[in-house]
Short mmCIF file of C-alpha atoms in Angstrom, two decimals:
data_model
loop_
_atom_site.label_atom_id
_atom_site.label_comp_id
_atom_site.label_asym_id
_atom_site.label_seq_id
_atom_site.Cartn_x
_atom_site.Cartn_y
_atom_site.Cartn_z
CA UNK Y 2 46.58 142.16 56.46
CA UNK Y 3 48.70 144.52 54.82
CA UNK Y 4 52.64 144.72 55.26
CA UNK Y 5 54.42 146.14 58.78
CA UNK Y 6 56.88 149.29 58.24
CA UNK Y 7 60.06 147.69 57.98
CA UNK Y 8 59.28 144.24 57.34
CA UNK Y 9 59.93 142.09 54.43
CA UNK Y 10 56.83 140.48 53.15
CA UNK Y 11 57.62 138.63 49.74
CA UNK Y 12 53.95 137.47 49.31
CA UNK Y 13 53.24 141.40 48.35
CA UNK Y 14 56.51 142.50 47.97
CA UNK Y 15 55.89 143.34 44.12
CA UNK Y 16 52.23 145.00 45.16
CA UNK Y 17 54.05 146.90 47.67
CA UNK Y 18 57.04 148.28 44.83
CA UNK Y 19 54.09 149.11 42.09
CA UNK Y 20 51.67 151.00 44.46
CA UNK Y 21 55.12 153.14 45.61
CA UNK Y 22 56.13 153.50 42.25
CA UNK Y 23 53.05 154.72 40.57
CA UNK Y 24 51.93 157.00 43.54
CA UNK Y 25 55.34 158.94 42.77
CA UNK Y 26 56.00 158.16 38.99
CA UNK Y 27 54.37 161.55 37.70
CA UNK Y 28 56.24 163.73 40.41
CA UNK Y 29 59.17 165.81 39.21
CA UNK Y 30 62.01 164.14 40.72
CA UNK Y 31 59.48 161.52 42.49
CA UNK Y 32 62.34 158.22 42.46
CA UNK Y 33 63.92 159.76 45.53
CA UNK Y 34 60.87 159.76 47.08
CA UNK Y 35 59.60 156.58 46.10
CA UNK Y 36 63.16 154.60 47.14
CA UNK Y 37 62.84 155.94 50.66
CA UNK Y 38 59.02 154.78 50.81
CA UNK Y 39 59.98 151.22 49.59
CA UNK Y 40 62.62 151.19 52.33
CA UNK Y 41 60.67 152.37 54.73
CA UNK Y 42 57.84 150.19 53.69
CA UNK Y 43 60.07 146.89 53.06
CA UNK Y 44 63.23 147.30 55.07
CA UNK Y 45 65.49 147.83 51.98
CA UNK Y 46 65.17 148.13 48.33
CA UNK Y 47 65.88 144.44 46.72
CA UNK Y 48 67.05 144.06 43.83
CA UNK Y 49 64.23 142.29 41.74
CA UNK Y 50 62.15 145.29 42.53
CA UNK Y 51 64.34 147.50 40.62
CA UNK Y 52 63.19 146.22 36.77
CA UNK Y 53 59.93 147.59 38.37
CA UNK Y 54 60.88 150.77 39.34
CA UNK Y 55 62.81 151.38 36.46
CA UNK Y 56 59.83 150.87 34.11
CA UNK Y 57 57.72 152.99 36.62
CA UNK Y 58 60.10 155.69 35.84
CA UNK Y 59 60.75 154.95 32.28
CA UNK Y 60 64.52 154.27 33.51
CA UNK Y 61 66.77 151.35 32.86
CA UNK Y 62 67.15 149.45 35.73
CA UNK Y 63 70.98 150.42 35.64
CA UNK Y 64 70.20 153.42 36.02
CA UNK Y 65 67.61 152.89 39.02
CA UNK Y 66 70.89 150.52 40.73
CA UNK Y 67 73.11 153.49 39.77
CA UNK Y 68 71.39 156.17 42.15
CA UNK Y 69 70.30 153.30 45.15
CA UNK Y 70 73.98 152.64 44.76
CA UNK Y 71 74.98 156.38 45.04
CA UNK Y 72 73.28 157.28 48.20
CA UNK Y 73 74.74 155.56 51.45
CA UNK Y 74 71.58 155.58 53.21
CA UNK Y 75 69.88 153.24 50.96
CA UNK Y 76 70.17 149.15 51.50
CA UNK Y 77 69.96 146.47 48.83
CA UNK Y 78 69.35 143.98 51.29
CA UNK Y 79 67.77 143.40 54.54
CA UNK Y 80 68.93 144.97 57.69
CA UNK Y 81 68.47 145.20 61.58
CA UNK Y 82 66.57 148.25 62.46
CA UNK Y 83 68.90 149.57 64.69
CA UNK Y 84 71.74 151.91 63.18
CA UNK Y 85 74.47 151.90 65.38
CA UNK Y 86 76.05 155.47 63.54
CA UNK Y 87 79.90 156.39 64.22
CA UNK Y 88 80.73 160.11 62.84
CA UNK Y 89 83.72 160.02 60.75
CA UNK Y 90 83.73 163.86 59.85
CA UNK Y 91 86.52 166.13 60.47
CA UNK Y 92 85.63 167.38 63.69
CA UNK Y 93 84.41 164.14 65.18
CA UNK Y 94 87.95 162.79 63.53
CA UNK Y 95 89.98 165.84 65.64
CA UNK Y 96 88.72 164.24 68.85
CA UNK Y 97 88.88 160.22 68.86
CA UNK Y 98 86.61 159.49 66.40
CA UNK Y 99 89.21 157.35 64.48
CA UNK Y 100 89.85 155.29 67.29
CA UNK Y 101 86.12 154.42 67.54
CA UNK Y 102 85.77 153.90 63.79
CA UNK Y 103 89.18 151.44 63.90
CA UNK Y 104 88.11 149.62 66.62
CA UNK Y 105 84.15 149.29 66.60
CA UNK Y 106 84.30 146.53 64.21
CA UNK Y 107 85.66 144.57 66.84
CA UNK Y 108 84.50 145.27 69.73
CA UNK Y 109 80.83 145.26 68.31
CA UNK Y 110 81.13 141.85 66.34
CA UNK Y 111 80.06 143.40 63.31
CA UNK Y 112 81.51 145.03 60.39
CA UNK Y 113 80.71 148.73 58.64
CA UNK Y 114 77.44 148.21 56.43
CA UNK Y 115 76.61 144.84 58.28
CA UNK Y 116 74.02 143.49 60.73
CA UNK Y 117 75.21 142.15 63.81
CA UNK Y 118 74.71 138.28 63.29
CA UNK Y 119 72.03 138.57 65.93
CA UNK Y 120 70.13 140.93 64.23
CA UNK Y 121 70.00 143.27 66.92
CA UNK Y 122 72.14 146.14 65.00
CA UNK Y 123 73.42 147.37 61.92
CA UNK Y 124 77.17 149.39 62.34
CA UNK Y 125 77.60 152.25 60.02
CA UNK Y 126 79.89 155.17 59.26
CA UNK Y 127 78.50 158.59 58.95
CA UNK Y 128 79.78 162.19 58.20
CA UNK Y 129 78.47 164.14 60.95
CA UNK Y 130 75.75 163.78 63.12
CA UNK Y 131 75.41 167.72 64.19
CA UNK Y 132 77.15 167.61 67.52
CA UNK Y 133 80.60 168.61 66.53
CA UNK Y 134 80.92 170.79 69.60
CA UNK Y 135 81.23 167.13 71.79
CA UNK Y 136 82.33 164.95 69.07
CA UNK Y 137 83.59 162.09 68.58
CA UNK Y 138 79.48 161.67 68.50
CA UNK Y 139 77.70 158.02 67.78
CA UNK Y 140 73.97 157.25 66.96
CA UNK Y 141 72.17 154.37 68.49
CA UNK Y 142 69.24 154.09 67.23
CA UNK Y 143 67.55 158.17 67.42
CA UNK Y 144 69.94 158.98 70.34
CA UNK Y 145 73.06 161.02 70.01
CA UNK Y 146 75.84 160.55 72.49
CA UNK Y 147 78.67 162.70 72.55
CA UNK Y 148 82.07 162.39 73.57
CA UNK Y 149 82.00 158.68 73.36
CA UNK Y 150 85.02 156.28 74.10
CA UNK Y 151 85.90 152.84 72.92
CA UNK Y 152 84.56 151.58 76.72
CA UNK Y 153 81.45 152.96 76.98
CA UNK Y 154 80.51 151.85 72.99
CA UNK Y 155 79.19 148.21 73.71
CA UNK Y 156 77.15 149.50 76.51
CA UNK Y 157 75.27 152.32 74.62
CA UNK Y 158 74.71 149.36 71.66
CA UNK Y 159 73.43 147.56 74.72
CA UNK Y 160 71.53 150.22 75.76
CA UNK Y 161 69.86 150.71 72.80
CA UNK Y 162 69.23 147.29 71.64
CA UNK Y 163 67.30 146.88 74.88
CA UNK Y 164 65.31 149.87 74.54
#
């Protein structure tokens, strides 16, 4: 039985890393491509995978850390599927969007970059989602809302935990 998208499997984690790694090792530019397969594969990147990759790529491995660490979208460690997304851009910022981003901590139970302790949702900050025009905007999941308020946050978390 071979591993789920999105689910950590440490019997083949290692398998799962080295087939990645070597399908994109001779592509121009391939460790982008091949970090976004092992997340979407495993959930997240870990950490004893990148000694692998780095050797896949003929990197060091502090170099392989250096570029997972550079780009926000990538996790070292696992994570709820469910992005709960809060735009932090300019425009989003012009309209409420700091209010949201002060507040969501608590009123979700969860701080930026962490998974609710239930699992159910991850909270992060973003710099825009594309709907300036009826900012502040928030991501649950693949849904954009705009114009959200503090109130109506833990029910479209709700919403989409549930969907």
């Amino acid at each position: 039985m071979g591993a789920s998208k999105g689910v950590y499997c440490p019997g083949n984690m290692n398998d799962v890393v080295l087939d990645i790694a070597l399908k994109h090792a001779g592509e121009m530019g391939g460790l982008l491509p091949c970090l976004h397969e092992v997340q979407e594969r495993l959930g997240y990147i870990p950490a004893q995978a990148h000694g692998q990759l780095a050797e896949a790529f003929s990197l060091s491995a502090a170099e392989v850390h250096g570029v997972i660490s550079f780009y926000h979208d990538f996790r070292d460690a696992p994570a709820s599927k469910l992005a709960v997304q809060i735009c932090c851009a300019e425009a989003c910022q012009a309209v409420g969007s700091r209010e949201l981003e002060s507040h969501a901590p608590q009123t979700l139970g969860v701080d930026f970059g962490e998974t609710h302790a239930s699992g159910a949702y991850r909270l992060e900050r973003v710099y825009c989602l594309g709907n300036c025009a009826c900012g502040p905007s928030v991501r649950v999941g693949d849904v954009v809302h705009g114009r959200v308020n503090l109130a109506e946050l833990s029910g479209l978390v709700a919403q989409g935990a549930d969907a």
